[in-house]
Amino acid sequence: MSNAAVTIPVGGPSLPQERRLVTAIPGPRSQELLERKSTAVAAGVGHTAPIAAVAAGGGVVVDADGNSLIDLGSGIAVTTVGNAHPKVVEAVQHAVAQFTHTCFMVSPYESYVAVAEALNRLTPGSFAKKSALFNSGAEAVENAVKIARKHTGRQAVVAFDHAYHGRTNLTMALTAKAMPYKSGFGPFAAEVYRAPMSYPYRDGLTGPEAAERAIAMIEKQIGADNVAAVLIEPIQGEGGFIVPADGFLNALVDWCRANGVVFIADEVQTGFARTGAMFACEGFGIEPDLITTAKGIAGGLPLSAVTGRAEIMDASHSGGLGGTYGGNPIACAAALAAIDVFENEGLAARAAHIGEILLGRLHEMQAADPRVGDVRGRGAMVAAEFVDPTTGEPDAALASAIAKECIAQGVIVLTCGTYGNVIRFLPPLSIDDALLSEGLDQVAAALAAR
Ligand SMILES: *Cc1c(COP(=O)(O)O)cnc(C)c1O
């Protein structure tokens, strides 16, 4: 380990909002941690940026060597309000000094109920709603499926091509991509069926045409009477930031209503102002029966929820839903603070503004370079899909080379997509315009250099 003193700064928005490289990435201190990681941590737990993070806030992540990296990933759409947001920090500090846990199923407390009330109020749909809280996105999805099955008395669940719903056994079955999420980890849960997604760039279908294709498959191969739930990300996340064609989701919702099927929107990645609205469903004019949320909900603390129609949410017998830690009081306090920021600090408008910058710059790159096959997204959830311009085939090597070079130059970007050829941008909404532009300059430079 190098002996030069590195002062570890306090995180949050007061961190200098700058890209600053004082060593190569990884620097010696980060390198040392990564060596310990490879010895102590299971190999299956990978990492994207080879750094040891010590502080973050605004639009930067600072590492143990004193490098300050521009954050265009928000820890996968989690720190949407900004890392170590002062309101979240204060709420957590207050809550942790009161009590750390009682188990809501043993001794209930107010913050859990207040989060449920906020979710019931904020999620799309003016009908009576109820919520239940859990720890992770996968756990929320599992519970939404449990609830839909109990409510309908049916078993089949429809998920889509390119879907990502988590890494537990049921959610692996719901997730489409084998590598790295499923390979070797079976057998998978039964009664999960996969329908074709609307992917305008690759299938050229209108929304109604793509819905007809999916519904035909469901009716022929499963039978409407057997379907408990249709589960879909309104904009797919890990699958490649795929925005379905207009009318696709609406037609699926209509079909669900006509057939007594529960429509579940998985908004774990798209929720909480990310797409320029509080929830992505709003942008498509749909009201899901159930909605799953997590990631951005609590400013970085682990919390998730299922929210939906009261009569569906109430289908389970008492004791059928829950868990030791679900709706932990520290996480609930953080969520109430984050929700206050989402509602009262104009974050949906901020996401829309960030989206204009992202789309503008990426469309410029696309106009100048045919390897940028598609640029898509809504609000601060935007991606570029890289292809071989002669064949249109996915170019995963190019996407991964650009991402690697950006990280080496101090800009954290993430890849995604079934074919691994998509770079996704989901910056914290606390990033300033100048830093965002500097990050995008780096992406353009890395593309031009390949
Ligand atoms: C991340 C994600 C999940 C899984 O959430 P975890 O908290 O990692 O379990 C589920 N659905 C979507 C859409 C996601 O993006």
CSV table of C-alpha atoms in Angstrom, one decimal, residues 48-49 56 58-61 69-83 238 241 268-269 274 295-296 354 358 380-382 406-407 410-416 423-431 435-436 439-440 443:
chain,number,residue,atom,x,y,z
A,48,THR,CA,-17.9,-3.0,-13.1
A,49,ALA,CA,-15.5,-0.2,-12.0
A,56,ALA,CA,-20.1,9.8,-3.3
A,58,GLY,CA,-24.0,14.9,-6.5
A,59,GLY,CA,-22.6,13.4,-9.7
A,60,VAL,CA,-19.3,11.8,-8.5
A,61,VAL,CA,-17.9,8.7,-6.8
A,69,LEU,CA,-15.2,9.7,-11.1
A,70,ILE,CA,-18.3,11.0,-12.9
A,71,ASP,CA,-21.2,8.7,-12.0
A,72,LEU,CA,-23.5,7.9,-15.0
A,73,GLY,CA,-24.9,4.7,-13.3
A,74,SER,CA,-26.3,5.6,-9.9
A,75,GLY,CA,-25.3,2.2,-8.5
A,76,ILE,CA,-27.8,0.8,-11.1
A,77,ALA,CA,-30.6,3.4,-10.8
A,78,VAL,CA,-30.6,3.5,-7.0
A,79,THR,CA,-29.1,6.8,-5.9
A,80,THR,CA,-31.6,8.8,-8.0
A,81,VAL,CA,-31.9,11.5,-5.4
A,82,GLY,CA,-28.1,11.7,-5.2
A,83,ASN,CA,-25.7,9.7,-3.0
A,238,GLU,CA,-31.0,-5.0,-17.9
A,241,PHE,CA,-33.5,-0.1,-22.1
A,268,VAL,CA,-38.0,-1.6,-9.8
A,269,GLN,CA,-35.6,0.2,-12.3
A,274,ARG,CA,-36.2,8.1,-13.3
A,295,LYS,CA,-33.9,0.6,-6.3
A,296,GLY,CA,-34.5,4.4,-6.2
A,354,ILE,CA,-31.3,15.2,-18.2
A,358,LEU,CA,-28.6,12.6,-23.1
A,380,ALA,CA,-32.7,10.0,-17.2
A,381,MET,CA,-33.0,6.4,-18.5
A,382,VAL,CA,-31.4,6.4,-22.0
A,406,CYS,CA,-14.7,5.5,-20.0
A,407,ILE,CA,-14.2,3.9,-16.6
A,410,GLY,CA,-13.0,8.4,-14.8
A,411,VAL,CA,-16.5,8.1,-16.1
A,412,ILE,CA,-18.6,5.2,-14.7
A,413,VAL,CA,-21.0,3.8,-17.4
A,414,LEU,CA,-22.8,0.5,-17.5
A,415,THR,CA,-23.6,-1.9,-20.3
A,416,CYS,CA,-26.7,-4.0,-20.7
A,423,ILE,CA,-24.5,1.3,-23.0
A,424,ARG,CA,-27.1,2.6,-20.6
A,425,PHE,CA,-27.1,6.0,-18.9
A,426,LEU,CA,-28.9,6.5,-15.6
A,427,PRO,CA,-27.1,9.3,-13.8
A,428,PRO,CA,-28.2,10.5,-10.4
A,429,LEU,CA,-30.6,13.3,-10.8
A,430,SER,CA,-28.3,15.4,-8.6
A,431,ILE,CA,-25.6,15.5,-11.3
A,435,LEU,CA,-20.5,17.1,-15.4
A,436,LEU,CA,-23.0,15.2,-17.4
A,439,GLY,CA,-19.1,12.4,-19.1
A,440,LEU,CA,-20.8,12.3,-22.6
A,443,VAL,CA,-18.2,8.5,-24.3
